[in-house]
GROMACS .gro file of C-alpha atoms in nm:
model
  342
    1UNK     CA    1   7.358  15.867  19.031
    2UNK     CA    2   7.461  15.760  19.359
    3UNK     CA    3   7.347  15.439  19.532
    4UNK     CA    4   7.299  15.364  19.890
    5UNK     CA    5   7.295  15.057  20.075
    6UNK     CA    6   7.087  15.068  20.419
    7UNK     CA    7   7.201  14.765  20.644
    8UNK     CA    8   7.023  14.738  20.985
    9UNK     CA    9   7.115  14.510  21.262
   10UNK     CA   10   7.030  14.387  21.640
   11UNK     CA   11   7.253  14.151  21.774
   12UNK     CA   12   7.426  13.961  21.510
   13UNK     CA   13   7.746  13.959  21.489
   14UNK     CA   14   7.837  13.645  21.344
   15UNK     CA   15   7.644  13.756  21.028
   16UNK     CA   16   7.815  14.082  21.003
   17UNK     CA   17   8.099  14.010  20.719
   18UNK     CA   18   7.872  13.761  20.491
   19UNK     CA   19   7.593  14.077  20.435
   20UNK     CA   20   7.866  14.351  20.456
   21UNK     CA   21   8.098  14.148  20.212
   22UNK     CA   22   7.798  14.032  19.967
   23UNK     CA   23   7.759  14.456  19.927
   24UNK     CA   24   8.129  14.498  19.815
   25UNK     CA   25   8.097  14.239  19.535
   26UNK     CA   26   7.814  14.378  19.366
   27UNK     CA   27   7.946  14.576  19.042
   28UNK     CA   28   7.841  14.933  19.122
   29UNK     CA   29   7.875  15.159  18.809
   30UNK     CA   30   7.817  15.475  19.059
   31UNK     CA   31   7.921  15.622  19.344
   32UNK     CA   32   7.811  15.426  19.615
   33UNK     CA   33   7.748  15.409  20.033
   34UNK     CA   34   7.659  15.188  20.296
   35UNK     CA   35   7.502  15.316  20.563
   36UNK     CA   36   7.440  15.070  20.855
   37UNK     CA   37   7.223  15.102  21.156
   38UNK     CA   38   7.262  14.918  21.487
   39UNK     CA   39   6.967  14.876  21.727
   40UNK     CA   40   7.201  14.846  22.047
   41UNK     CA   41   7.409  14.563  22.032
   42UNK     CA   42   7.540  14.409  22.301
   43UNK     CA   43   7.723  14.099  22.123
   44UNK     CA   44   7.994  14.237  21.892
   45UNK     CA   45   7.834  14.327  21.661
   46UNK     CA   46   7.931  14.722  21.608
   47UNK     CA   47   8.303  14.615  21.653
   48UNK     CA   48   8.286  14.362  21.334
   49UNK     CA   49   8.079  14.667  21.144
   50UNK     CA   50   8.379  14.900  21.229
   51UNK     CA   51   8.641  14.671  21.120
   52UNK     CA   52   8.497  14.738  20.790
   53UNK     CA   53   8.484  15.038  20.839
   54UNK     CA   54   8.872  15.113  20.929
   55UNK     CA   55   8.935  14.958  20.580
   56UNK     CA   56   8.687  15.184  20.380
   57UNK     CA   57   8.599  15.492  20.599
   58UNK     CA   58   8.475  15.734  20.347
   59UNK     CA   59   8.158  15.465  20.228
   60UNK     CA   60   8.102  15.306  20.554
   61UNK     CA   61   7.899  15.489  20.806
   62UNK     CA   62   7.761  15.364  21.108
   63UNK     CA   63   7.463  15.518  21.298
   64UNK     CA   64   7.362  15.331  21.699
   65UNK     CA   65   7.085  15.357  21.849
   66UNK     CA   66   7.110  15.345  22.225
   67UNK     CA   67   6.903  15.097  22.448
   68UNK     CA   68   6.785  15.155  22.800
   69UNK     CA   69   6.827  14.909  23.043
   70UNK     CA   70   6.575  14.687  23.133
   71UNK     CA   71   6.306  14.861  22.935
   72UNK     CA   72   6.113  14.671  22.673
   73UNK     CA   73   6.083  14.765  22.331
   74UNK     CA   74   5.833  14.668  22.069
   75UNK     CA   75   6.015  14.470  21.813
   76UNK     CA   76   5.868  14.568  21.473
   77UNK     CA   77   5.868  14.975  21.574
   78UNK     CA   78   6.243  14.982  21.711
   79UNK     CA   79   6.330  14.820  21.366
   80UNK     CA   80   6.132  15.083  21.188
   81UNK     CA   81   6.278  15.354  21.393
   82UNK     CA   82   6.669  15.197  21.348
   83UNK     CA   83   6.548  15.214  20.918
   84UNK     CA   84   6.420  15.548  20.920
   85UNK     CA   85   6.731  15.681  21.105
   86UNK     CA   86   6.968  15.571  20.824
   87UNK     CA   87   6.722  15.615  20.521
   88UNK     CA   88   6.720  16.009  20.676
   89UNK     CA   89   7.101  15.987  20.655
   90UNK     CA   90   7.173  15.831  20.353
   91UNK     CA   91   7.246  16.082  20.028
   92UNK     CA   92   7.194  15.840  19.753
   93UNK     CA   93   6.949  15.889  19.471
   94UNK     CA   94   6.850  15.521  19.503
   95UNK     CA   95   6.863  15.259  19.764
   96UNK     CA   96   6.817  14.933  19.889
   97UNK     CA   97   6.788  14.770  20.232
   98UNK     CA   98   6.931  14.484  20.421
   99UNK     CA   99   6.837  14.299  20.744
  100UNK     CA  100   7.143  14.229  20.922
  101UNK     CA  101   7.117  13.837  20.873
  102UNK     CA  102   7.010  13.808  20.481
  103UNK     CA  103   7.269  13.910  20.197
  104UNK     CA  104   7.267  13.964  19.843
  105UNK     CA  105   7.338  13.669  19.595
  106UNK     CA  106   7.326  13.884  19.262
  107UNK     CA  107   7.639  14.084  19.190
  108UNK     CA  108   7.499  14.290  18.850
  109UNK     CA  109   7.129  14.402  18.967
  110UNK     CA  110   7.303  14.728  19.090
  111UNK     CA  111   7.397  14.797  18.691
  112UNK     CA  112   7.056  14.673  18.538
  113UNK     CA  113   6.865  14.907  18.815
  114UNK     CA  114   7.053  15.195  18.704
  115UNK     CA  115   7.021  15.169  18.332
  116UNK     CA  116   6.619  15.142  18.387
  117UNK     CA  117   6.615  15.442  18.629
  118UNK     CA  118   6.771  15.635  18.406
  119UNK     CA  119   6.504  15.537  18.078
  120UNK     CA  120   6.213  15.625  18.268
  121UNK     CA  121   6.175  15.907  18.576
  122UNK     CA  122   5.845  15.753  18.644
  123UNK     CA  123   5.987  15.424  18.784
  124UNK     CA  124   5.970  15.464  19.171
  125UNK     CA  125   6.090  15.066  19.259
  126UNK     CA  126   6.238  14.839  19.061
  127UNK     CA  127   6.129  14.456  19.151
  128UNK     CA  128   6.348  14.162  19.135
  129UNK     CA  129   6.306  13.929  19.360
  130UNK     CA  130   6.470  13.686  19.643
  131UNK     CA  131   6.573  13.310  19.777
  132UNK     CA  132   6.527  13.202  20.112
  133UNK     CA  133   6.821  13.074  20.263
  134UNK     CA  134   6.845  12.809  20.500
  135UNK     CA  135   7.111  12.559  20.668
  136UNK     CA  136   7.313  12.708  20.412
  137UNK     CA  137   7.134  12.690  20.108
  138UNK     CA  138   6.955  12.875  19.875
  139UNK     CA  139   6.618  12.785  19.752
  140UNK     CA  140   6.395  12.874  19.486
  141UNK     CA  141   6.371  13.164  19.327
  142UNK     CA  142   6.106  13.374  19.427
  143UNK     CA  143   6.005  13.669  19.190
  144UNK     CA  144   5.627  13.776  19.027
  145UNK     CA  145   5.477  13.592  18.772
  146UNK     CA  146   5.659  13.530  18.406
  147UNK     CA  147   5.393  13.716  18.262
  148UNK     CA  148   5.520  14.012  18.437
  149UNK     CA  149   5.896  14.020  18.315
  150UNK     CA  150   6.113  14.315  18.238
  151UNK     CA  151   5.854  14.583  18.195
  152UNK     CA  152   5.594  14.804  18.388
  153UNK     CA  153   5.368  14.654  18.672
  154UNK     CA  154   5.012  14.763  18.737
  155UNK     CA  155   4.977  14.924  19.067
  156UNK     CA  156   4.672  14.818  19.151
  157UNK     CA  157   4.749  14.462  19.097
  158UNK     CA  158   5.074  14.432  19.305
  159UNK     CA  159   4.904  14.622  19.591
  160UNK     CA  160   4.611  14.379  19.541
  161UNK     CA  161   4.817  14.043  19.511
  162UNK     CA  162   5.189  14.025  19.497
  163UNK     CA  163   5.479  14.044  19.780
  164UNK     CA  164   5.862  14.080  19.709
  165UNK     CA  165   6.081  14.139  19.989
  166UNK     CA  166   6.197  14.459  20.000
  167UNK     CA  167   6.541  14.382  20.018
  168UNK     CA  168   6.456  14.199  19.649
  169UNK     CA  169   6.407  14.548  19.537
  170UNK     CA  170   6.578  14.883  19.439
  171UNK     CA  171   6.377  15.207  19.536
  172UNK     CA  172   6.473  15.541  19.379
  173UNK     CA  173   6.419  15.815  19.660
  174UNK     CA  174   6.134  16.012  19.511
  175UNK     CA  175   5.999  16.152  19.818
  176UNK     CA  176   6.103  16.475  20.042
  177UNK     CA  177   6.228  16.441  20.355
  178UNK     CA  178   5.859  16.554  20.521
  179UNK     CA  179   5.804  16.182  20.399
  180UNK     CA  180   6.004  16.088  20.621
  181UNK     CA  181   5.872  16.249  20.931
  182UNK     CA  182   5.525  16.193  20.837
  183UNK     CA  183   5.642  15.820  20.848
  184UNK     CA  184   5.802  15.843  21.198
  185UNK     CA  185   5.510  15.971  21.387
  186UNK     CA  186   5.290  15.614  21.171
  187UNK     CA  187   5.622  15.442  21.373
  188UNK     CA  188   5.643  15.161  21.096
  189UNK     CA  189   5.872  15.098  20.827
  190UNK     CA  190   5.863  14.724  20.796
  191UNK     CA  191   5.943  14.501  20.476
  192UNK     CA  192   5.591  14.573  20.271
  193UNK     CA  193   5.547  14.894  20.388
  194UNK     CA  194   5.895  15.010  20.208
  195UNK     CA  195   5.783  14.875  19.916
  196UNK     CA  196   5.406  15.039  19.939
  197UNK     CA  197   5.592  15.348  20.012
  198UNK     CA  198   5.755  15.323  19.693
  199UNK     CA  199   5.483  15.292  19.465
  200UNK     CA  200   5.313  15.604  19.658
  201UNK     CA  201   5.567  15.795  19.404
  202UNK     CA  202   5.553  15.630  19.097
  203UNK     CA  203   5.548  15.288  18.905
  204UNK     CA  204   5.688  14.934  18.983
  205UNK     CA  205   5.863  14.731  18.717
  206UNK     CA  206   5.947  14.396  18.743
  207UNK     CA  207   6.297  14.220  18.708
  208UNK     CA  208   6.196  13.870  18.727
  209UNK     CA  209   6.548  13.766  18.891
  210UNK     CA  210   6.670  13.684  19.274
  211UNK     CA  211   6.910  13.954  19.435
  212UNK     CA  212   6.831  13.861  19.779
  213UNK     CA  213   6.866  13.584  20.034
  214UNK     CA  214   6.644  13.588  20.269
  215UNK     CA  215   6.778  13.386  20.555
  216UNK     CA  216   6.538  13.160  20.753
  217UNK     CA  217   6.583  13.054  21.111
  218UNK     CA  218   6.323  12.990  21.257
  219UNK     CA  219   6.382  13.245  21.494
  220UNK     CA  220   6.218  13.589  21.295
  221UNK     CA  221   5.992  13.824  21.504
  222UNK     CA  222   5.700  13.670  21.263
  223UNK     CA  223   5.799  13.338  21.229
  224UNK     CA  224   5.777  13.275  21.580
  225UNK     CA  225   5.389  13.411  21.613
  226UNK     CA  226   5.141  13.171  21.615
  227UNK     CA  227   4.805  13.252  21.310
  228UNK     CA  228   4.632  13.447  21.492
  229UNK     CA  229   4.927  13.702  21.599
  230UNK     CA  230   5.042  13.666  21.246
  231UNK     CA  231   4.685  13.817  21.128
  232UNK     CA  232   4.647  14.083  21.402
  233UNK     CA  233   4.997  14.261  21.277
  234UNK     CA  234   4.913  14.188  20.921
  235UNK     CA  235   4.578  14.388  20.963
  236UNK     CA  236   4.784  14.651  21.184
  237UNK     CA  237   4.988  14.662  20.872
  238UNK     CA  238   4.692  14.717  20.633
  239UNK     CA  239   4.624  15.053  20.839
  240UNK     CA  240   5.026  15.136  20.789
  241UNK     CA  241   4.931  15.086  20.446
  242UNK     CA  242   4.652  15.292  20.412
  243UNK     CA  243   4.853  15.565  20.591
  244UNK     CA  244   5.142  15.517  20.309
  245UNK     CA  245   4.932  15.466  19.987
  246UNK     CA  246   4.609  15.692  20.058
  247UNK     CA  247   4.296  15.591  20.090
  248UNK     CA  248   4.193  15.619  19.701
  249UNK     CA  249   4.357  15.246  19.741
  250UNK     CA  250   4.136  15.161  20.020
  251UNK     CA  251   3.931  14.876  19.876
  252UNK     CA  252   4.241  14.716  19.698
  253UNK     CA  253   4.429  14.701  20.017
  254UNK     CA  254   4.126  14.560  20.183
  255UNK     CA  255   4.181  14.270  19.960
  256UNK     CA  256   4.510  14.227  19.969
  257UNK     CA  257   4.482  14.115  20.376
  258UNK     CA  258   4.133  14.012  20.339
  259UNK     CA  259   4.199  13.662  20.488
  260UNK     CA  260   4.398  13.823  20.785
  261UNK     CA  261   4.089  14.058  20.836
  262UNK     CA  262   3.844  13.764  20.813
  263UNK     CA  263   4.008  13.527  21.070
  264UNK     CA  264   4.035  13.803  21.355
  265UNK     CA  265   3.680  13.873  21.272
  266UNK     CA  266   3.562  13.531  21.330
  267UNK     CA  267   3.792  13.484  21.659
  268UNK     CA  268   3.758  13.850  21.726
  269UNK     CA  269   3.636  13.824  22.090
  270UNK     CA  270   3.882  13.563  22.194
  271UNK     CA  271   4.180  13.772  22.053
  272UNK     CA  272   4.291  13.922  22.398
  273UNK     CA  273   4.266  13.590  22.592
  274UNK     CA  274   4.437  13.364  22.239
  275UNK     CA  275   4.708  13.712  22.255
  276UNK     CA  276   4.756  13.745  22.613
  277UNK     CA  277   4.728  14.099  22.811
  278UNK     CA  278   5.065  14.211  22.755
  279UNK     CA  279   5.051  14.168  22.376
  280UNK     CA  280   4.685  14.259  22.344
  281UNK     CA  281   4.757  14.568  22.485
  282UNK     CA  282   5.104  14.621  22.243
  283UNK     CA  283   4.878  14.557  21.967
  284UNK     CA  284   4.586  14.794  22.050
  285UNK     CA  285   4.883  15.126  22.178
  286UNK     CA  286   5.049  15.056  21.851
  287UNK     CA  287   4.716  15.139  21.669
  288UNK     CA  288   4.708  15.481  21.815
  289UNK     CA  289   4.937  15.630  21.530
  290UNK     CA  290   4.717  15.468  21.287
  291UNK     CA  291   4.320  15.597  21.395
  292UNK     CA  292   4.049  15.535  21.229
  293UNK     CA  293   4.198  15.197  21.245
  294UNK     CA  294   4.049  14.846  21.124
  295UNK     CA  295   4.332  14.696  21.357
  296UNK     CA  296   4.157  14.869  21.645
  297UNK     CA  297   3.845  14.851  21.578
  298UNK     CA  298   3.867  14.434  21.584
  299UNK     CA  299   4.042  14.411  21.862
  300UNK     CA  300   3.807  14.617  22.086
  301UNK     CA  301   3.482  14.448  21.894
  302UNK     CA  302   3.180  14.481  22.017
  303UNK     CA  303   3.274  14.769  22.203
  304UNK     CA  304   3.283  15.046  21.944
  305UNK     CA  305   3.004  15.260  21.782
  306UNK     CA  306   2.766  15.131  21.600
  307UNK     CA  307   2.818  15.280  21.254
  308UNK     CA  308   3.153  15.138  21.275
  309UNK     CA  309   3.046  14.810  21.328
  310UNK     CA  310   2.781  14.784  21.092
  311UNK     CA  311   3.055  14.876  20.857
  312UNK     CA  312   3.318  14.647  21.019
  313UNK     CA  313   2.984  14.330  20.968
  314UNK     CA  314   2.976  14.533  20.575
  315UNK     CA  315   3.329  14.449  20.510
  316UNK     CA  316   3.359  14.100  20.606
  317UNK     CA  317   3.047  13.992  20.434
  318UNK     CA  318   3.204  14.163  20.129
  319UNK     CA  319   3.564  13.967  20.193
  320UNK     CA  320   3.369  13.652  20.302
  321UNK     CA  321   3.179  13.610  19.929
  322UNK     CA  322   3.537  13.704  19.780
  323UNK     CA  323   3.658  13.408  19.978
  324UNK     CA  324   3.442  13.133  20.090
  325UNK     CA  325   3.593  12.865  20.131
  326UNK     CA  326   3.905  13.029  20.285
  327UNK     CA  327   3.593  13.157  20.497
  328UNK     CA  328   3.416  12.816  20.562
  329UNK     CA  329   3.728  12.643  20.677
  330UNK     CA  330   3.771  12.896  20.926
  331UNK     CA  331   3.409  12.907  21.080
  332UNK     CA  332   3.458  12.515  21.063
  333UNK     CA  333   3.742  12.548  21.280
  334UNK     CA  334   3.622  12.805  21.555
  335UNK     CA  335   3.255  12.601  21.595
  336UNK     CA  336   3.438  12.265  21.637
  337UNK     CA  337   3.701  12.464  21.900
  338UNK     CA  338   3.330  12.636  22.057
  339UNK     CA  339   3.215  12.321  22.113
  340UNK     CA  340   3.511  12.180  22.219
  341UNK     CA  341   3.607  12.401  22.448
  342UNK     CA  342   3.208  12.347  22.648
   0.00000   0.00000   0.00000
């Protein structure tokens, strides 16, 4: 069995030898790669990945992606493209991935994912878990529920309710490389979505233990939206979902973002102005890989047929009972700004 390590990174340089050097301590019982994808870089960064590379040039490999000048790129889908690229490349039997400014803090996982691979073929991800890091420290760990230690998950219930990092996990690569494509022309390949891929080919179990440190800035292409751009890409993501899972799972992914889908639908037509044009318009191209989309279809309400919106009205009146006061609050909140805003 042969393990490989996908590293991606844009710009950051001075984070460079604390991910790369968290990946050479872990025991690794297997042959073993790292295969590390840079989005352009501009500040040093590719010249601190190939110092690593000088000292260990058969595991190392290093894949750029070129950036025109002066042309903007959408944040979320250039990071998707720069993972595909070196998930296509890789040759291990299992991986894991790593944003260029997190690292691992767990140096046996790689040993304990290998020895359940190999008792059941079924497995598709194993799920640990993850800290967030901040001004250099680590904080709590975050992992699923006790109840779900050190066996099998159920599916429907961690596509329903639960969220590890992906990074926190260890994916065996049980999917052709037509997976692959198919997932290039959707153009996303964030942090759920590798997971949801996953469990497209097989079953979860949980490893109720942090391997991950998730560093926190401040500074993340999420962190930095304000609620309402938050729940636009988290609905944009239920479509990726859909796309990745199948739509047998449709209802249980419905719930899983049901309070991102409710908020846009009570603020729906105030979305462009509360976005802006230039992101509005991001938003809605981006949903063009993903039609029939629910993404779409809220961000151009009223102005779509009217079967889909009666079933657009259908589905939040079926998340709103699932969720009232989650619903209330939020009704609360757009009358008072209605009538503030007279």
């Amino acid at each position: 069995m042969k393990i490989s390590f996908l590293v991606t990174y844009y710009n950051q340089k001075k984070y460079v030898e604390q991910s790369i050097k968290s990946i050479l301590a872990i025991e690794k019982p297997c042959d073993w790669e790292i295969i590390v994808g840079d989005d352009g870089s501009t500040d040093g960064t590719i010249e601190e990945v190939e110092k690593f590379i000088r000292f260990y040039p058969d595991k190392i490999k290093l894949f750029i992606m070129p950036r025109e000048l002066g042309k903007t790129y959408d944040a979320v889908k250039r990071a998707s493209a720069n993972r595909l690229n070196i998930l296509e490349q890789s040759t291990g039997d299992i991986f894991c991935t790593l944003d260029g400014d997190d690292f691992f803090c767990d140096k046996n996982f790689v040993r304990d994912a290998i020895n359940i691979f190999k008792k059941d073929k079924n497995i598709s991800v194993i799920v640990f878990g993850f800290r967030y890091y901040c001004n250099g420290l680590l904080g709590k760990e975050i992992t699923l529920p006790e109840k779900e230690h050190n066996h099998k998950v159920c599916k429907n219930l961690y596509l329903e309710k639960f969220y590890i990092h992906a990074g926190g996990c260890v994916h065996r690569k049980s999917f052709p490389k037509s997976r692959i494509d198919y997932i290039k022309k959707i153009g996303f390949f964030d942090d759920n979505n590798i997971v949801i891929n996953s469990l497209k080919y097989g079953d979860a179990f949980s490893v109720n233990r942090a391997i991950y440190a998730y560093r926190q800035t401040g500074n993340s292409i999420y962190t930095s939206m304000n609620e309402f751009e938050q729940a636009v890409l988290n609905v944009q993501g239920l479509d990726v979902d859909l796309r990745l899972i199948g739509k047998e799972s449709e209802d249980i992914i419905l719930h899983r973002y049901s309070k991102d889908f409710i908020l846009i639908f009570i603020w729906k037509e105030y979305i462009k102005s509360i976005l802006g044009e230039l992101k509005f318009m991001r938003y809605k191209d981006g949903c063009s890989s993903l039609m029939p989309s629910y993404c779409y279809n809220l961000l151009n309400y009223p102005n779509i047929d009217n079967d889909t919106r009666k079933r657009m009205n259908y589905i939040f009146r079926v998340l709103a009972n699932k969720n009232i006061k989650f619903t209330l609050k939020k009704i609360i909140k757009f009358l008072s700004w209605r009538l503030l805003s007279k």
